[in-house]
Coordinates of C-alpha atoms and ligand atoms in Angstrom, one line a residue:
X842 CA -33.3 35.7 54.1
X843 CA -33.1 34.7 50.8
X844 CA -31.9 36.3 47.6
X845 CA -31.7 36.1 43.6
X846 CA -29.6 33.0 43.0
X847 CA -30.7 30.7 46.1
X848 CA -32.0 27.4 45.5
X849 CA -31.4 25.0 43.0
X850 CA -28.9 25.8 40.3
X851 CA -30.9 25.7 37.1
X852 CA -28.6 23.1 35.5
X853 CA -27.6 20.8 38.0
X854 CA -28.6 19.4 41.6
X855 CA -26.4 22.2 44.1
X856 CA -28.5 22.5 47.4
X857 CA -30.2 25.3 48.4
X858 CA -28.2 28.5 50.2
X859 CA -29.5 31.4 51.8
X860 CA -28.2 35.1 52.1
X861 CA -27.8 36.7 55.9
X862 CA -26.6 39.7 56.6
X863 CA -23.0 39.8 58.6
X864 CA -22.1 41.6 61.6
X865 CA -19.4 42.0 64.1
X866 CA -20.2 38.4 65.5
X867 CA -19.1 37.2 62.4
X868 CA -15.3 38.3 62.6
X869 CA -14.1 35.0 63.5
X870 CA -15.7 32.8 60.6
X871 CA -15.0 35.5 58.4
X872 CA -11.3 35.7 59.2
X873 CA -11.4 31.6 58.9
X874 CA -12.7 32.2 55.5
X875 CA -10.8 35.0 54.3
X876 CA -8.0 32.7 55.1
X877 CA -9.2 29.9 53.1
X878 CA -10.2 32.0 49.3
X879 CA -7.5 34.2 49.9
X880 CA -4.7 32.2 51.7
X881 CA -1.8 34.1 49.6
X882 CA -3.3 37.8 51.1
X883 CA -5.6 38.2 53.4
X884 CA -6.9 40.5 55.3
X885 CA -6.1 40.4 59.5
X886 CA -8.3 39.3 62.0
X887 CA -8.7 43.3 63.1
X888 CA -9.2 44.2 58.9
X889 CA -12.3 41.8 59.0
X890 CA -13.8 43.1 62.3
X891 CA -13.4 47.1 61.4
X892 CA -14.5 46.3 57.9
X893 CA -17.7 44.5 59.9
X894 CA -18.3 47.4 61.9
X895 CA -18.2 50.2 59.4
X896 CA -21.1 51.9 59.3
X897 CA -21.5 52.4 55.2
X898 CA -20.9 48.6 54.8
X899 CA -23.2 46.0 53.9
X900 CA -21.2 42.2 54.0
X901 CA -23.3 39.2 53.3
X902 CA -22.3 35.4 53.4
X903 CA -24.3 32.8 51.7
X904 CA -25.0 30.1 54.3
X905 CA -26.3 26.1 53.9
X906 CA -26.9 24.5 57.2
X907 CA -24.9 26.4 59.0
X908 CA -22.0 26.0 57.0
X909 CA -20.8 29.7 55.4
X910 CA -19.8 28.8 51.2
X911 CA -18.8 32.9 50.9
X912 CA -19.3 36.3 51.7
X913 CA -18.9 39.5 50.1
X914 CA -18.8 43.2 50.9
X915 CA -19.3 46.8 49.5
X916 CA -18.4 50.2 51.0
X917 CA -22.3 52.3 50.1
X918 CA -21.9 56.1 49.0
X919 CA -22.5 57.3 45.6
X920 CA -19.4 55.6 44.0
X921 CA -19.5 52.5 45.4
X922 CA -16.9 50.4 45.8
X923 CA -17.1 46.3 46.3
X924 CA -14.6 45.6 48.6
X925 CA -14.4 41.6 48.3
X926 CA -16.4 38.2 47.0
X927 CA -15.1 34.9 47.7
X928 CA -16.6 31.6 47.4
X929 CA -15.6 28.5 48.9
X930 CA -13.5 26.6 46.3
X931 CA -15.6 23.5 46.5
X932 CA -18.9 25.6 46.2
X933 CA -17.9 27.3 43.2
X934 CA -19.0 27.4 39.7
X935 CA -22.6 27.0 41.2
X936 CA -24.2 30.7 41.4
X937 CA -23.0 31.7 45.2
X938 CA -20.8 34.0 43.9
X939 CA -23.3 35.7 41.3
X940 CA -26.1 35.6 44.4
X941 CA -23.8 37.7 46.9
X942 CA -22.9 40.4 43.8
X943 CA -26.5 40.9 43.2
X944 CA -27.3 41.1 47.0
X945 CA -24.6 43.7 47.2
X946 CA -25.7 45.7 43.9
X947 CA -29.7 45.6 45.4
X948 CA -28.4 47.3 48.7
X949 CA -26.1 49.7 46.4
X950 CA -28.9 50.7 44.0
X951 CA -31.2 50.7 47.5
X952 CA -29.1 53.5 49.3
X953 CA -29.0 55.6 46.1
X954 CA -25.4 54.9 45.1
X955 CA -25.0 56.0 41.5
X956 CA -22.0 54.2 40.2
X957 CA -20.3 51.1 41.7
X958 CA -16.2 50.6 41.2
X959 CA -14.2 47.7 41.6
X960 CA -10.4 46.3 41.0
X961 CA -10.0 43.0 39.9
X962 CA -6.5 41.0 38.7
X963 CA -6.4 40.6 35.3
X964 CA -5.5 37.5 35.7
X965 CA -8.8 36.7 38.0
X966 CA -11.3 35.6 34.9
X967 CA -13.8 33.5 36.7
X968 CA -14.0 37.5 38.8
X969 CA -13.8 39.2 35.4
X970 CA -16.4 36.7 33.9
X971 CA -18.9 37.1 37.2
X972 CA -18.5 41.3 37.2
X973 CA -18.8 41.5 33.1
X974 CA -21.7 39.6 33.9
X975 CA -23.1 41.6 36.0
X976 CA -23.0 44.6 33.5
X977 CA -19.1 45.9 34.7
X978 CA -17.3 47.3 32.4
X979 CA -13.3 48.2 32.5
X980 CA -12.4 51.6 32.5
X981 CA -9.0 51.3 33.1
X982 CA -5.5 49.6 35.1
X983 CA -3.9 50.5 38.2
X984 CA -0.1 50.2 37.9
X985 CA 1.1 46.8 40.7
X986 CA -2.3 47.3 42.7
X987 CA -2.1 44.0 44.0
X988 CA 0.3 42.4 45.7
X989 CA 1.2 38.6 46.8
X990 CA 1.9 38.1 43.9
X991 CA 2.0 41.6 42.5
X992 CA -0.2 42.5 40.0
X993 CA -1.7 45.3 37.9
X994 CA -6.0 46.0 38.8
X995 CA -7.9 46.1 36.4
X996 CA -10.8 49.3 37.2
X997 CA -14.2 48.3 36.7
X998 CA -17.4 50.6 36.4
X999 CA -21.3 49.8 37.0
X1000 CA -23.7 52.5 36.7
X1001 CA -26.7 52.1 38.5
X1002 CA -29.8 52.6 36.3
X1003 CA -32.4 54.9 37.3
X1004 CA -30.1 56.5 39.6
X1005 CA -30.4 60.4 41.2
X1006 CA -27.8 62.2 39.2
X1007 CA -25.8 64.5 41.3
Ligands
LIG1882 C1 -14.9 34.7 41.8 C2 -15.9 33.9 42.1 C3 -16.1 34.7 43.7 C4 -17.0 33.4 41.6 O1 -18.0 32.5 42.4 P1 -18.8 31.3 42.1 O2 -19.8 31.0 43.2 O3 -17.5 30.3 41.7 O4 -19.6 32.2 40.8 P2 -21.4 31.5 40.4 O5 -21.1 30.3 39.9 O6 -21.8 32.5 40.7 O7 -21.2 32.3 38.6 C5 -21.2 33.8 37.8 C6 -20.6 34.2 36.8 O8 -19.1 33.9 37.3 C7 -18.7 34.1 36.1 N1 -17.6 32.8 36.3 C8 -17.5 32.2 37.1 N2 -16.7 31.0 37.4 C9 -16.1 31.4 36.2 C10 -14.6 30.7 35.5 N3 -14.1 29.5 36.2 N4 -14.4 31.2 34.3 C11 -15.1 32.1 33.8 N5 -16.0 32.9 34.2 C12 -16.6 32.5 35.4 C13 -19.4 33.6 34.9 O9 -20.0 34.5 34.2 C14 -20.5 32.8 35.7 O10 -21.6 33.0 34.9 P3 -22.3 31.8 34.1 O11 -22.4 30.7 35.6 O12 -24.3 32.6 33.4 O13 -21.5 31.6 33.1 C15 -15.0 32.3 43.0 O14 -14.0 32.3 41.7 C16 -13.9 32.7 44.2 O15 -13.8 33.2 45.1 N6 -12.7 33.2 43.3 C17 -11.6 33.6 44.2 C18 -11.5 34.6 45.0 C19 -11.9 35.9 44.1 O16 -11.1 35.9 43.1 N7 -12.4 36.9 44.3 C20 -12.8 37.6 43.7 C21 -12.0 38.9 43.8 S1 -12.0 40.2 42.7

């Protein structure tokens, strides 16, 4: 399955990639990538397995020739939560993160979510840029939300256009 953003970048020769849904069988691959992308505070293998198993989640990977370039996940519901998004260091800056996030937001819209929330480190300029570009706006701050290293979180929110109101 391919998604928005898949394919050559408009301004560069980046190779095409495809998006595919992840499931419990992908736990080992994703746990390895988790250790690479979030080396300072990765989810355990057990936590990854649980995330890929729970029914109200959507996890998706960007793949190219059998290699996973990045992955992302969301908890679906009226108020959805972005759980994670990460792209291999050497593949950042070529639209992979944007495509993964677009896939999660499409899943949120299709499942009837009204709002999408996330927490991000205020020092994470790339992630802040990615989310702002997708329409997320900062709505608050949570003291010492992150560990390794300890840091506040900026909470961001996106209202899904056209969602049914509760
Ligand atoms: C955040 C992350 C997922 C972005 O993925 P990516 O594939 O590099 O992002 P893209 O190339 O799709 O860029 C999409 C948008 O993000 C923003 N962005 C990406 N890298 C950026 C950077 N270094 N500085 C500022 N903004 C940046 C831009 O708005 C960009 O849009 P543009 O290209 O039109 O300017 C990636 O940097 C990453 O994996 N970081 C480590 C893990 C992490 O911090 N995850 C987020 C936890 S909240």
